[in-house]
One Martini backbone bead per residue (centre of mass of N, CA, C, O) as a GRO file, in nm:
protein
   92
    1UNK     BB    1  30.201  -1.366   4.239
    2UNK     BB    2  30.458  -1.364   4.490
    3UNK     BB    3  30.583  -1.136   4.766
    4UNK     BB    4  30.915  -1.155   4.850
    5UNK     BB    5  31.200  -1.018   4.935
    6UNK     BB    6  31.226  -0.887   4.608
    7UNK     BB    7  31.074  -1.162   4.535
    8UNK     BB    8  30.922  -1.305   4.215
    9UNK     BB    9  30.678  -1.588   4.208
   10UNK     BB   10  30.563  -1.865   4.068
   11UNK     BB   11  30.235  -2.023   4.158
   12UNK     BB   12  30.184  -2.382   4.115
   13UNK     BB   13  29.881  -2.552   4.181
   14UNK     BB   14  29.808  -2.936   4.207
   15UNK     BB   15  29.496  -3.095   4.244
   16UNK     BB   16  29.268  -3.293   4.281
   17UNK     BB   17  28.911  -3.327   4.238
   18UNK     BB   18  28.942  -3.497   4.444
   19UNK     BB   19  28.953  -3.603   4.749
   20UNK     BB   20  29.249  -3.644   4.973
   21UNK     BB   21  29.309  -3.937   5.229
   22UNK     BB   22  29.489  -3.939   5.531
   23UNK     BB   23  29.708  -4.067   5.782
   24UNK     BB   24  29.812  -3.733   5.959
   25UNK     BB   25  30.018  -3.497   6.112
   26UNK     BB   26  29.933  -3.194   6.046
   27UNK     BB   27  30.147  -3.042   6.205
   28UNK     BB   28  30.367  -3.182   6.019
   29UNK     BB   29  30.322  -3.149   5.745
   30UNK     BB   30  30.358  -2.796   5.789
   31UNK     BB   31  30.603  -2.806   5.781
   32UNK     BB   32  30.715  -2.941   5.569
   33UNK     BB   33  30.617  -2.756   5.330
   34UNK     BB   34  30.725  -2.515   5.428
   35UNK     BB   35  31.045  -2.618   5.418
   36UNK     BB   36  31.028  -2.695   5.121
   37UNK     BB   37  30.906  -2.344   5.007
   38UNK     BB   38  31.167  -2.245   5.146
   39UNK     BB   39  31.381  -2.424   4.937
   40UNK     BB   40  31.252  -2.325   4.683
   41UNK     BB   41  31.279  -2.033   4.709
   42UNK     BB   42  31.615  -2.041   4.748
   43UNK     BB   43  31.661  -2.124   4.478
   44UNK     BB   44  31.585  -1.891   4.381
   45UNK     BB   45  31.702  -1.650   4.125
   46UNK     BB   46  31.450  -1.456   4.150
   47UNK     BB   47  31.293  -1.544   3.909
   48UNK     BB   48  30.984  -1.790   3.951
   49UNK     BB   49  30.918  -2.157   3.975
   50UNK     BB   50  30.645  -2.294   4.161
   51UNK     BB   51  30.544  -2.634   4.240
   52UNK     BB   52  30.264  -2.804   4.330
   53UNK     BB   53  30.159  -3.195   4.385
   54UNK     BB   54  29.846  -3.417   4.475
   55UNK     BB   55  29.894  -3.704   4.484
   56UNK     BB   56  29.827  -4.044   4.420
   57UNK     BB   57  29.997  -4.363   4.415
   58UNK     BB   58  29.780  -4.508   4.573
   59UNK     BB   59  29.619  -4.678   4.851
   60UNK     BB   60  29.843  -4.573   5.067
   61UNK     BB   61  29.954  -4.317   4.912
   62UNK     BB   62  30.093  -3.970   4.940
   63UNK     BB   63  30.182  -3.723   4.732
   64UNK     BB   64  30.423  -3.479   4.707
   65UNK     BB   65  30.548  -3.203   4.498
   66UNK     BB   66  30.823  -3.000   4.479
   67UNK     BB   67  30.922  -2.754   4.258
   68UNK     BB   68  31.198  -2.580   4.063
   69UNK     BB   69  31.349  -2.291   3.894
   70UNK     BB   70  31.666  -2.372   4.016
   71UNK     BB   71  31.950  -2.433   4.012
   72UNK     BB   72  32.048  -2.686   4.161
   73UNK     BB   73  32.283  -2.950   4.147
   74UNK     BB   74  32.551  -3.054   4.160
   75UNK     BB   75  32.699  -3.314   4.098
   76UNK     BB   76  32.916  -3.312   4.369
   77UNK     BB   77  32.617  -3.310   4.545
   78UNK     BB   78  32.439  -3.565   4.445
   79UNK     BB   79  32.584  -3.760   4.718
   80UNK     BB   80  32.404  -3.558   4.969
   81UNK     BB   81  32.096  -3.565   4.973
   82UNK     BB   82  32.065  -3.809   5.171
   83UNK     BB   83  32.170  -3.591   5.392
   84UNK     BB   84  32.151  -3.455   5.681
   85UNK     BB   85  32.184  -3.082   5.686
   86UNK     BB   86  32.247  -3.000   5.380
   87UNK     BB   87  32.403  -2.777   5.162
   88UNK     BB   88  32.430  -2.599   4.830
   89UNK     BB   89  32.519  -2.335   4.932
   90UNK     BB   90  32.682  -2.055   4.847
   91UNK     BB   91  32.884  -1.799   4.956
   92UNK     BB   92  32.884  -1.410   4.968
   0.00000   0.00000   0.00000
């Protein structure tokens, strides 16, 4: 279990057995997956679980999958997934 803002979510990674090599901008990459790993933390509602899995999808891609077991979309919202900056989080 990992521990912040009182709030506490289990956290599981799944990589392969073999390292997985690829030519990648490693400081771009780890923005990308704490901004993943930040949007699904705020997506759980208290206690919750974040999946992290990397494995190759072929010879020449590397697909990382970050799942939460958070609210998800509304309907409503998911013809917005691919706009840049949107958000569908409601107001306190």
């Amino acid at each position: 279990m990992t521990q912040d803002d009182d709030q506490a979510f289990a956290l599981e990674i799944s990589v392969p057995d073999e390292p997985v090599f690829g030519q990648i901008d490693s400081l771009r990459m780890q923005q990308i997956v704490i901004n993943l790993l930040n949007n699904a933390r705020h997506a759980l509602d208290g206690k919750g679980k974040i999946a992290i899995h990397l494995y190759e999808k072929d010879e020449e891609r590397i697909c990382i999958d970050v799942l939460d077991s958070g609210r998800g979309f509304q309907s409503m919202n998911s013809n917005m997934c691919s706009n840049h900056f949107i958000e569908a989080k409601t107001k306190s």
